[in-house]
mmCIF file of C-alpha atoms and ligand atoms in Angstrom:
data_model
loop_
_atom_site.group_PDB
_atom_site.id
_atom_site.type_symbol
_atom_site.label_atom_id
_atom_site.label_comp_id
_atom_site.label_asym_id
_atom_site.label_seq_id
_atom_site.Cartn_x
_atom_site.Cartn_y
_atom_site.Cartn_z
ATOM 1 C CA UNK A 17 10.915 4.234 -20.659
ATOM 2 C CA UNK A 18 12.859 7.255 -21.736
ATOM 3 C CA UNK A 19 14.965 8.157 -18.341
ATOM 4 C CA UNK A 20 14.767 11.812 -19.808
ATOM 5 C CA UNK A 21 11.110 11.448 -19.018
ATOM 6 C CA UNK A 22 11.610 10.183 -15.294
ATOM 7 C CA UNK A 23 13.697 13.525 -14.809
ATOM 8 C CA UNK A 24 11.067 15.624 -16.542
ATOM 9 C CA UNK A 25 8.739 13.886 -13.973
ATOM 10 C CA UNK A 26 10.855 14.283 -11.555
ATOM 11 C CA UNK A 27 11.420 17.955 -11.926
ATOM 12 C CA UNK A 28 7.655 18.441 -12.124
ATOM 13 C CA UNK A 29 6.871 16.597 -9.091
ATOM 14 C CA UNK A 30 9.593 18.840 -7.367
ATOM 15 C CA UNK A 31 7.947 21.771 -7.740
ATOM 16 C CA UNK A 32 4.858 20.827 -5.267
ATOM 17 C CA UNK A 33 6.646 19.171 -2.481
ATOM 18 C CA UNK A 34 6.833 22.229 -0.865
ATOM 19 C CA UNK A 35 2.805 22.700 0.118
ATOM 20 C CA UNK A 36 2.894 18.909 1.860
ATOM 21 C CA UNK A 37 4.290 17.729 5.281
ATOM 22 C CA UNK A 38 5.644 14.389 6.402
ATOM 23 C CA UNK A 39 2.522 12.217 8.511
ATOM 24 C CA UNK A 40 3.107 13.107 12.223
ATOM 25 C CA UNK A 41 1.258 10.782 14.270
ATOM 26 C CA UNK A 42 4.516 8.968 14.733
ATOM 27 C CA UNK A 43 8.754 10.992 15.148
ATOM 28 C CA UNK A 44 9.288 8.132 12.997
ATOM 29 C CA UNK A 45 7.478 9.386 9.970
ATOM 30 C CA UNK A 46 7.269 13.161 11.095
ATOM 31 C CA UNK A 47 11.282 13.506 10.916
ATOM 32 C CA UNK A 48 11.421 12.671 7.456
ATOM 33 C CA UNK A 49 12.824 15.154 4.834
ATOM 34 C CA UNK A 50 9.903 16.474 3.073
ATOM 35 C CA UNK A 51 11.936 17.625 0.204
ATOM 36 C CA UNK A 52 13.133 13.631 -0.984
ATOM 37 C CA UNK A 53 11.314 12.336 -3.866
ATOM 38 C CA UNK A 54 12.277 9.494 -5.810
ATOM 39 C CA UNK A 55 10.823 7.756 -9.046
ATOM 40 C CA UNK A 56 11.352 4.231 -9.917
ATOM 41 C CA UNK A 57 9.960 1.808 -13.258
ATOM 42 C CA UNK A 58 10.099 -1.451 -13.982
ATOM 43 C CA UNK A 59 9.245 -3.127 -17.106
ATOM 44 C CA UNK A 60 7.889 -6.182 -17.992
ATOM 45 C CA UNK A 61 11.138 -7.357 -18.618
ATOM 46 C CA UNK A 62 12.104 -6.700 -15.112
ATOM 47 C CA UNK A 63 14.321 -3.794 -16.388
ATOM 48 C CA UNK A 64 14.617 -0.541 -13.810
ATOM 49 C CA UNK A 65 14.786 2.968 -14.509
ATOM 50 C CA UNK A 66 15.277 5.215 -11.244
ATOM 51 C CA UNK A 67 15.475 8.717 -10.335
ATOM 52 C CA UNK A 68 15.723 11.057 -7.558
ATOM 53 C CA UNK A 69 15.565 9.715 -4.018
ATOM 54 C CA UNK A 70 14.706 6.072 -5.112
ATOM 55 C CA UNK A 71 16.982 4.212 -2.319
ATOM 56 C CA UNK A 72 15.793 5.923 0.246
ATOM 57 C CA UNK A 73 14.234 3.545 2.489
ATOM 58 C CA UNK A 74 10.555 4.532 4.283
ATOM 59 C CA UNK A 75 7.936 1.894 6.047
ATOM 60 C CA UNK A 76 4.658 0.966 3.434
ATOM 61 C CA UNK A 77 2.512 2.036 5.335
ATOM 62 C CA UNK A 78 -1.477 1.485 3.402
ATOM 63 C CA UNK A 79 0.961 0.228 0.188
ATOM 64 C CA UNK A 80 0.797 -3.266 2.367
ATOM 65 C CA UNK A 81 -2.654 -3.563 2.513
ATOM 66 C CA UNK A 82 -2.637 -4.808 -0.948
ATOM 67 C CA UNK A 83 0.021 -6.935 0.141
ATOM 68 C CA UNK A 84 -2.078 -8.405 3.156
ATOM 69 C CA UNK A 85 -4.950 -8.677 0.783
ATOM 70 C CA UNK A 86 -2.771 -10.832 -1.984
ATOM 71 C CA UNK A 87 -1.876 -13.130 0.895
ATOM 72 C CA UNK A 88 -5.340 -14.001 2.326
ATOM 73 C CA UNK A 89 -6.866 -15.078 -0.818
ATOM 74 C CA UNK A 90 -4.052 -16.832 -1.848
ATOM 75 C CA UNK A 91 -4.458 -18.807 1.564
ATOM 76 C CA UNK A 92 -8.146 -17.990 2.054
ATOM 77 C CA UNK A 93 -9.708 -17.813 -1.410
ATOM 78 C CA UNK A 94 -12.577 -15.271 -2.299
ATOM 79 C CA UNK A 95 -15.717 -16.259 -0.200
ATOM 80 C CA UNK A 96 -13.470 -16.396 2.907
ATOM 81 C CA UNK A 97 -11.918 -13.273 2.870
ATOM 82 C CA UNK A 98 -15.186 -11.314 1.507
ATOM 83 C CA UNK A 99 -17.150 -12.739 4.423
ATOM 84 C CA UNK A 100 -15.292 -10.437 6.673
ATOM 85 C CA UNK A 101 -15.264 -7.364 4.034
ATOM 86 C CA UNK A 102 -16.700 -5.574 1.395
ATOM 87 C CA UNK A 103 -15.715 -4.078 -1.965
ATOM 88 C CA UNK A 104 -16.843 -0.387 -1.956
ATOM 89 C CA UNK A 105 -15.146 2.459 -1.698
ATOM 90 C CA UNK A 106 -16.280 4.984 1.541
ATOM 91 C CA UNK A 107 -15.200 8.381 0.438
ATOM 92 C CA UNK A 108 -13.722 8.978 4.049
ATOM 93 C CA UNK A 109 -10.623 8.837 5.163
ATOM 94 C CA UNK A 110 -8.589 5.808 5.976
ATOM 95 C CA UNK A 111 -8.596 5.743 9.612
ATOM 96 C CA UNK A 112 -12.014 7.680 10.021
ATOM 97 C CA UNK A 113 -14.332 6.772 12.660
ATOM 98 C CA UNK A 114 -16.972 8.190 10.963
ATOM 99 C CA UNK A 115 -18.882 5.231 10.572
ATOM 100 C CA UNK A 116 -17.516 3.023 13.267
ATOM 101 C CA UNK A 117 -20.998 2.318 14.384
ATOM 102 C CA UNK A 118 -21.592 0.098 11.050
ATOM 103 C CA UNK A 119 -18.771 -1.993 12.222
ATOM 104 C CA UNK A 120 -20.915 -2.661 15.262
ATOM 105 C CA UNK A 121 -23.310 -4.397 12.343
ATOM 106 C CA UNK A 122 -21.905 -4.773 9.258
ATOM 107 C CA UNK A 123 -18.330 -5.924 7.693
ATOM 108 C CA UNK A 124 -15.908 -2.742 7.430
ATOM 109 C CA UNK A 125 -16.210 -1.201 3.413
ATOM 110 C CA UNK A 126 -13.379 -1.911 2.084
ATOM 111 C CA UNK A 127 -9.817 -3.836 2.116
ATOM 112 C CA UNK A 128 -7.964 -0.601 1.961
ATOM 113 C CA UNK A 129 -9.085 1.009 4.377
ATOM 114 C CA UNK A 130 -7.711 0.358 7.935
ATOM 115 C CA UNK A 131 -10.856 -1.469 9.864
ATOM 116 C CA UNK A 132 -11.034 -3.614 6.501
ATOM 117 C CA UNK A 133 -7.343 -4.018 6.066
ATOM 118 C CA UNK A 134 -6.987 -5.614 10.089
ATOM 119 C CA UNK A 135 -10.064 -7.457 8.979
ATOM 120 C CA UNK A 136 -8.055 -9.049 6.347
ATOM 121 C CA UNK A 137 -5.115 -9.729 8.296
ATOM 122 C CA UNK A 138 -6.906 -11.390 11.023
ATOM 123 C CA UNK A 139 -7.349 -14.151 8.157
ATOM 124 C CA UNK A 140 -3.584 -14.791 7.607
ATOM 125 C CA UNK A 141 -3.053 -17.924 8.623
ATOM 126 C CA UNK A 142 0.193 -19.971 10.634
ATOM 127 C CA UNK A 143 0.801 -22.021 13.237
ATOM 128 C CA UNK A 144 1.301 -18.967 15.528
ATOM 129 C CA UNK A 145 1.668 -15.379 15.318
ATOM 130 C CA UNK A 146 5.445 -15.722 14.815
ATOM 131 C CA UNK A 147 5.220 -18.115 12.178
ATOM 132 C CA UNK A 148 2.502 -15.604 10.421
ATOM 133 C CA UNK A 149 4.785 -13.099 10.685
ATOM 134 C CA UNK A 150 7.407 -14.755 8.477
ATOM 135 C CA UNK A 151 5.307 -15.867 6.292
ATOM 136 C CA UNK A 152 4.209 -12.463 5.608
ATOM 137 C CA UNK A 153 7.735 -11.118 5.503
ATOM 138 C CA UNK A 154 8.739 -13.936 3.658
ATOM 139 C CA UNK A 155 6.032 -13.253 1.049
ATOM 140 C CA UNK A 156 6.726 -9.345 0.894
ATOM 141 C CA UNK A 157 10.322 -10.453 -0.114
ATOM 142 C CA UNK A 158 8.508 -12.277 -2.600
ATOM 143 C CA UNK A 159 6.635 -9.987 -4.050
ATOM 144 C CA UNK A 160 9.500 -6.993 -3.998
ATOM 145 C CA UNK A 161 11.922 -9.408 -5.427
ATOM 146 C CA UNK A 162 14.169 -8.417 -2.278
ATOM 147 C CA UNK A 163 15.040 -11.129 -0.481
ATOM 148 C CA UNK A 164 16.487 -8.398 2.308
ATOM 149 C CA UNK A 165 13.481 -6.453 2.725
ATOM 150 C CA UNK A 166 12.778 -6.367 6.484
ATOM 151 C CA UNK A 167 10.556 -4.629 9.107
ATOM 152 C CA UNK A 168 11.700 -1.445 10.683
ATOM 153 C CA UNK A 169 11.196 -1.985 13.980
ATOM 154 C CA UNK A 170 11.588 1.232 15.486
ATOM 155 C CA UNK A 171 8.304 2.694 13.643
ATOM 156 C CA UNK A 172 6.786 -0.822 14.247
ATOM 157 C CA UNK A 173 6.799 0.096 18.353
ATOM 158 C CA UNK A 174 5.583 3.077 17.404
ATOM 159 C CA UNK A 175 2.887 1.762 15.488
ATOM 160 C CA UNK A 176 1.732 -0.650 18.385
ATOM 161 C CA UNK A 177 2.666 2.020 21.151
ATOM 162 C CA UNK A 178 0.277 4.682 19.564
ATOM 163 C CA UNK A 179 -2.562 2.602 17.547
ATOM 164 C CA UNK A 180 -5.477 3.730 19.432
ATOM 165 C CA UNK A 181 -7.610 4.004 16.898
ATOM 166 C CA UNK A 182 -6.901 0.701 15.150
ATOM 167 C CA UNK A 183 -7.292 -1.115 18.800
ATOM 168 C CA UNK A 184 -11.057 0.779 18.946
ATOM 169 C CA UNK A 185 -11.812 -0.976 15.611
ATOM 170 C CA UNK A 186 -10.593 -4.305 15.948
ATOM 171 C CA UNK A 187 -12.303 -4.606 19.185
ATOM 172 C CA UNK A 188 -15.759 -2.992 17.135
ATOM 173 C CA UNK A 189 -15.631 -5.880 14.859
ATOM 174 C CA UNK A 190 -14.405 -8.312 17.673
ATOM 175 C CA UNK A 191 -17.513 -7.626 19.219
ATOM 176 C CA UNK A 192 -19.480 -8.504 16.306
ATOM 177 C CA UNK A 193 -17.723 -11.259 15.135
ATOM 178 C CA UNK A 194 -16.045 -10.494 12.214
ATOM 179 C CA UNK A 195 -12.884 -11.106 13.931
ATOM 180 C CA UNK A 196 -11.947 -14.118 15.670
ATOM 181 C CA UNK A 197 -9.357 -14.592 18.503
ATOM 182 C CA UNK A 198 -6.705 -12.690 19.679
ATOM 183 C CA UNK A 199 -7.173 -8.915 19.226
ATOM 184 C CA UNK A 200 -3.861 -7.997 19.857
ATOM 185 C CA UNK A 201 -1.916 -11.121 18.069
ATOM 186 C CA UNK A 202 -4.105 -9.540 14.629
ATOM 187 C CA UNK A 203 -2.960 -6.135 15.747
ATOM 188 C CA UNK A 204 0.479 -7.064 16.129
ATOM 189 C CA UNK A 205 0.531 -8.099 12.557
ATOM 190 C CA UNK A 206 -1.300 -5.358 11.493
ATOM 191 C CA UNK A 207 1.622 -2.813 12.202
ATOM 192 C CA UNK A 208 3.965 -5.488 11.026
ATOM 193 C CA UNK A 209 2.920 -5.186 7.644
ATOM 194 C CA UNK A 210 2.897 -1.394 8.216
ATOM 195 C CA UNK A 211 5.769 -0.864 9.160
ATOM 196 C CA UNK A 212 8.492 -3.014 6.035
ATOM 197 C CA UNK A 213 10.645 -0.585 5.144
ATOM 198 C CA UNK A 214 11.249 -0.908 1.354
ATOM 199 C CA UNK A 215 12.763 1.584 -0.908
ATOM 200 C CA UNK A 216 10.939 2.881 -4.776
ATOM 201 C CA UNK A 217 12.890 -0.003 -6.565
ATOM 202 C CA UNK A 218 11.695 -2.705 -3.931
ATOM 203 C CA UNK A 219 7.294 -1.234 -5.055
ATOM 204 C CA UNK A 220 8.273 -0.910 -8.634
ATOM 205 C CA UNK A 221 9.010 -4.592 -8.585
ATOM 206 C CA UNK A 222 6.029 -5.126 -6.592
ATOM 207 C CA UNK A 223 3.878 -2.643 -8.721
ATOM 208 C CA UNK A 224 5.413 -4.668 -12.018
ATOM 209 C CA UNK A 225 4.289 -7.847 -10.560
ATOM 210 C CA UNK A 226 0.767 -6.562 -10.494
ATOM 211 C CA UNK A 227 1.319 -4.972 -13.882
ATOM 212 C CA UNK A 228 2.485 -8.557 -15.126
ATOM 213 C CA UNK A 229 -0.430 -10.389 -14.354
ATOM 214 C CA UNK A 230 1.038 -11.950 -11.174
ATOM 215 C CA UNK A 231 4.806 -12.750 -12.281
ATOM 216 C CA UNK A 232 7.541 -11.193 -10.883
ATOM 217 C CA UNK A 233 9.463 -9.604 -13.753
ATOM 218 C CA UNK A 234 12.484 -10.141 -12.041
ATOM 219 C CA UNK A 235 12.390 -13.990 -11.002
ATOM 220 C CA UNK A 236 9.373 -14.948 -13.685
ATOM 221 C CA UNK A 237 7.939 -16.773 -10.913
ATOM 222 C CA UNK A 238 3.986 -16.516 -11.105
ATOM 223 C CA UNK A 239 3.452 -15.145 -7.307
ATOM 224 C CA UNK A 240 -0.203 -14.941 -7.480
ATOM 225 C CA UNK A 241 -3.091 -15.944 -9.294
ATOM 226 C CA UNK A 242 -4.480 -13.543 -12.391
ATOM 227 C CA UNK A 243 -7.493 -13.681 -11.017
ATOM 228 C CA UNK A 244 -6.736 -12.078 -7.691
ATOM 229 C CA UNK A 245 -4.310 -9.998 -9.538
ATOM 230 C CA UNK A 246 -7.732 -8.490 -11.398
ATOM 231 C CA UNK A 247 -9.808 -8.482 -8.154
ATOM 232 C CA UNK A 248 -6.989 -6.387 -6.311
ATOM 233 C CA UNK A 249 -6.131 -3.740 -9.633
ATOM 234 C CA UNK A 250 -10.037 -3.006 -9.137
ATOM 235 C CA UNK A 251 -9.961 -2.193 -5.776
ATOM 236 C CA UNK A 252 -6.696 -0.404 -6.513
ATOM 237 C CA UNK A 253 -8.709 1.758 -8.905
ATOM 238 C CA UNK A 254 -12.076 2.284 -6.734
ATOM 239 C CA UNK A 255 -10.333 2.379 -2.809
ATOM 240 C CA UNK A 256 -6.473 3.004 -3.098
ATOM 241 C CA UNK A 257 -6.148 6.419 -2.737
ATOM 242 C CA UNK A 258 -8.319 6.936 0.569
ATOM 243 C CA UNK A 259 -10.871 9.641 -0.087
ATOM 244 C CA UNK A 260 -9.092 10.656 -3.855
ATOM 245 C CA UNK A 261 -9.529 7.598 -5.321
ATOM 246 C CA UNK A 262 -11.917 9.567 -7.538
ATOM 247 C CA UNK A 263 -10.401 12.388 -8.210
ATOM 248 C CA UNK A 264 -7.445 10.263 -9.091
ATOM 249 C CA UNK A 265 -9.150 7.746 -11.592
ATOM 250 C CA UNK A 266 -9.480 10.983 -13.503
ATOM 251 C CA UNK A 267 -6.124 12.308 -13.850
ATOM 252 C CA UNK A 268 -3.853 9.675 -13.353
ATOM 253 C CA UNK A 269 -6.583 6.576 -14.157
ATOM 254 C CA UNK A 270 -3.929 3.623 -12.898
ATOM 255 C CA UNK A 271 -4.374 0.946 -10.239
ATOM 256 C CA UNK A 272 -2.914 2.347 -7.689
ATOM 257 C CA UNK A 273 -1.934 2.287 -3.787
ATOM 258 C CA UNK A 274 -0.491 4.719 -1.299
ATOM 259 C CA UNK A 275 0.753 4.812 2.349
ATOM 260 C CA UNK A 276 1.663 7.809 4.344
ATOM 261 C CA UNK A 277 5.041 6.683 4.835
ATOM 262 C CA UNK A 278 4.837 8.567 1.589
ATOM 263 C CA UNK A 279 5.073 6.049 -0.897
ATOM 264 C CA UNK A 280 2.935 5.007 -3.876
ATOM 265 C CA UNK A 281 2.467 1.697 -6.195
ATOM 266 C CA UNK A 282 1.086 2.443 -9.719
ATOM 267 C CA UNK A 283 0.392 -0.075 -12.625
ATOM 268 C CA UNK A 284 0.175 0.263 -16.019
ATOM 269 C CA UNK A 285 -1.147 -2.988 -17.054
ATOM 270 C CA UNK A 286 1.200 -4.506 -19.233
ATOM 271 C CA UNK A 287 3.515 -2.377 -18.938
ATOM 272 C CA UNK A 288 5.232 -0.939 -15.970
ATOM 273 C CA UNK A 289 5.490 -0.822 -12.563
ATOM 274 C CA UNK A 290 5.851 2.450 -11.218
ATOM 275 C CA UNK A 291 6.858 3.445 -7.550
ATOM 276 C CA UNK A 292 7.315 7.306 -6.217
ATOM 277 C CA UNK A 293 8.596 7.856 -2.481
ATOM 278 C CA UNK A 294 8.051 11.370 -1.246
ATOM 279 C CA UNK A 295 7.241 12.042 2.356
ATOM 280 C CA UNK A 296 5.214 15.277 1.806
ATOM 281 C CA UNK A 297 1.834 14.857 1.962
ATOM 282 C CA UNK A 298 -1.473 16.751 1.032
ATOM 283 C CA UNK A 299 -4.049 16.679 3.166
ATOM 284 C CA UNK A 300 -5.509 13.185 2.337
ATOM 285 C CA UNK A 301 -2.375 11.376 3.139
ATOM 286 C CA UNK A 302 -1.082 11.182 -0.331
ATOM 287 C CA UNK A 303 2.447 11.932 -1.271
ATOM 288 C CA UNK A 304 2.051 15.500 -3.044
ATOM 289 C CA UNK A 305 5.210 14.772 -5.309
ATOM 290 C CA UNK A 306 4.076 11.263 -5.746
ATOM 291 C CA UNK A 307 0.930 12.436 -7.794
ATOM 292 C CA UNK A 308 1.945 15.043 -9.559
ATOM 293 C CA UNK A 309 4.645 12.806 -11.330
ATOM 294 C CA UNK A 310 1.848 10.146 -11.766
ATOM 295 C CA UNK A 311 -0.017 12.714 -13.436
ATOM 296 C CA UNK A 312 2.883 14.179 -15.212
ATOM 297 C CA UNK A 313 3.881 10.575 -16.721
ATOM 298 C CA UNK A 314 0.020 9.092 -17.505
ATOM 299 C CA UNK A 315 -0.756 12.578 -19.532
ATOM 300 C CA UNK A 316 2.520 12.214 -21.516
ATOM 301 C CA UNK A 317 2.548 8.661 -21.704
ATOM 302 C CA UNK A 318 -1.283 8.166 -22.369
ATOM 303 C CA UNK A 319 -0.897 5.590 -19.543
ATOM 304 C CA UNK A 320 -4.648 5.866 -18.125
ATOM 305 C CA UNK A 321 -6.960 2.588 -18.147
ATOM 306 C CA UNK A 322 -9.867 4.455 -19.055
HETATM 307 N N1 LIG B 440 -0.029 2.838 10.190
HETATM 308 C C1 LIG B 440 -1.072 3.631 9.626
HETATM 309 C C2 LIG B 440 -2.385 3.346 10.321
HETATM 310 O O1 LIG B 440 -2.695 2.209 10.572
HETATM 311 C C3 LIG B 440 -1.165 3.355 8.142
HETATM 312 C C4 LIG B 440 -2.149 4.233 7.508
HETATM 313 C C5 LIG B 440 -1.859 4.627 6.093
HETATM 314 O O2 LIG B 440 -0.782 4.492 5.484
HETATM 315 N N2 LIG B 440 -2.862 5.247 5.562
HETATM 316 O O3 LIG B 440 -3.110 4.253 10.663
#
């Protein structure tokens, strides 16, 4: 890609930063510098083009929901994982609580959403909760093509410390038996995956190995399957952006994925993997600067699926 088009991106996404604020359920998140924003692409090739803030390092957040996803039908396959979730979209927010009383009956909506997301990590398997946790580090690495990519344990306390809402649903779905054993072993890996801290360049690899059918660009290893690699771009496209998955199918119309440490995955199938960090967010809990270069670089780039 033309880096004179990152920085036109770039520039355009720096003009909106300003009407977002960093999440603030957590210090962790709320101290961040709402004015970063960084832009990283990788290529098929496993080239990388970066601009702005793109080394900055900030926790995945909902971004590692697809990872948790990738993970459980790798280990689990389809029928397993999809007993304990659905595939539509809810058009409410991530954490809402809204409809907790269909958990009380019914498997959670979606894999991207938080009740569905600690649904799907209750199936990652190990021998115990510490081996599941490396093997989910160990696959993040993986997938990011960092073999240093750790957990940042400081938002990770804060995670556990302050998850109220995420203990209410696990313990919903507990109660109907969509999840099986420990609560707070599930929990605990839950925030794990929440809280690896990665930087743009780590997701664009991650984003390009989505892009690529499954292969890391980097390594050429073939990381997952193409046809999970299909199932998750969909719900990418219908669920990723909470409650503006919509709106964004429209104007940016790329698999996509973001968390409100204020970072988002993008794919353009075939083509790159795209990354933006910026901890401003709109209202949804989407990075404002985020989208607007998304949209800036699928209008000028004709990147959009549809
Ligand atoms: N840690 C957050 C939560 O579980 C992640 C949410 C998000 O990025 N949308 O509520």
């Amino acid at each position: 890609m033309d880096q004179e088009m990152l920085q036109r991106a770039l520039a355009h996404g720096r003009r909106f930063v300003r009407y977002g604020k960093p999440a603030s359920y957590i210090p962790e998140l709320a101290s961040k510098d709402p004015s970063k924003l960084g832009l990283a692409v990788c290529d098929m090739k496993g080239n990388i083009q970066t601009v702005g803030n793109c080394e900055d390092k900030f926790t995945m957040q909902s971004i590692s929901k697809v990872i948790a996803l990738i993970l459980a039908l790798e280990q689990n396959g389809f029928d397993n994982v999809f007993s304990k979730v659905g595939l539509e979209p809810t058009g409410d927010s991530f954490n809402s609580t809204v409809r907790l009383d269909h958990l009380t009956n019914n498997k959670p909506f979606n894999p991207m959403i938080n009740a569905g997301a600690i649904a799907v990590t209750s199936t990652i398997r190990g021998g115990s909760l510490e081996e599941r946790k490396k093997i989910s580090i160990e696959f993040a690495r993986k997938i990011t093509g960092n073999p240093d990519l750790d957990v940042d344990y400081e938002v990770f306390r804060s995670e556990a410390e302050t998850g109220f809402k995420n203990r209410a649903i696990i313990y919903l779905m507990r109660s109907n038996g969509i999840i099986e054993g420990s609560c707070e072993e599930h929990l605990e890996l839950y925030f794990l995956f929440c809280s690896l801290a990665c930087s743009c360049r780590d997701l664009s690899v991650f984003a390009a190995t989505l892009a690529n059918n499954g292969v890391n660009p980097l390594t050429g290893e073939q990381l997952i399957q193409p046809h999970t690699v299909k199932l998750v771009r969909s719900l990418m496209v219908t669920c990723g952006m909470y409650d503006y998955s919509g709106e964004f199918a429209a104007t940016v119309g790329l698999p996509s994925k973001s968390g409100v440490g204020g970072g988002i995955i993008s794919c353009a199938i075939g083509q790159y993997g795209l990354a933006t960090y910026g901890p401003a967010l709109d209202d949804k809990g989407n990075s404002i600067g985020g989208l607007k270069m998304l949209e800036y670089l699928s209008e000028e780039m004709d990147l959009s699926i549809f």
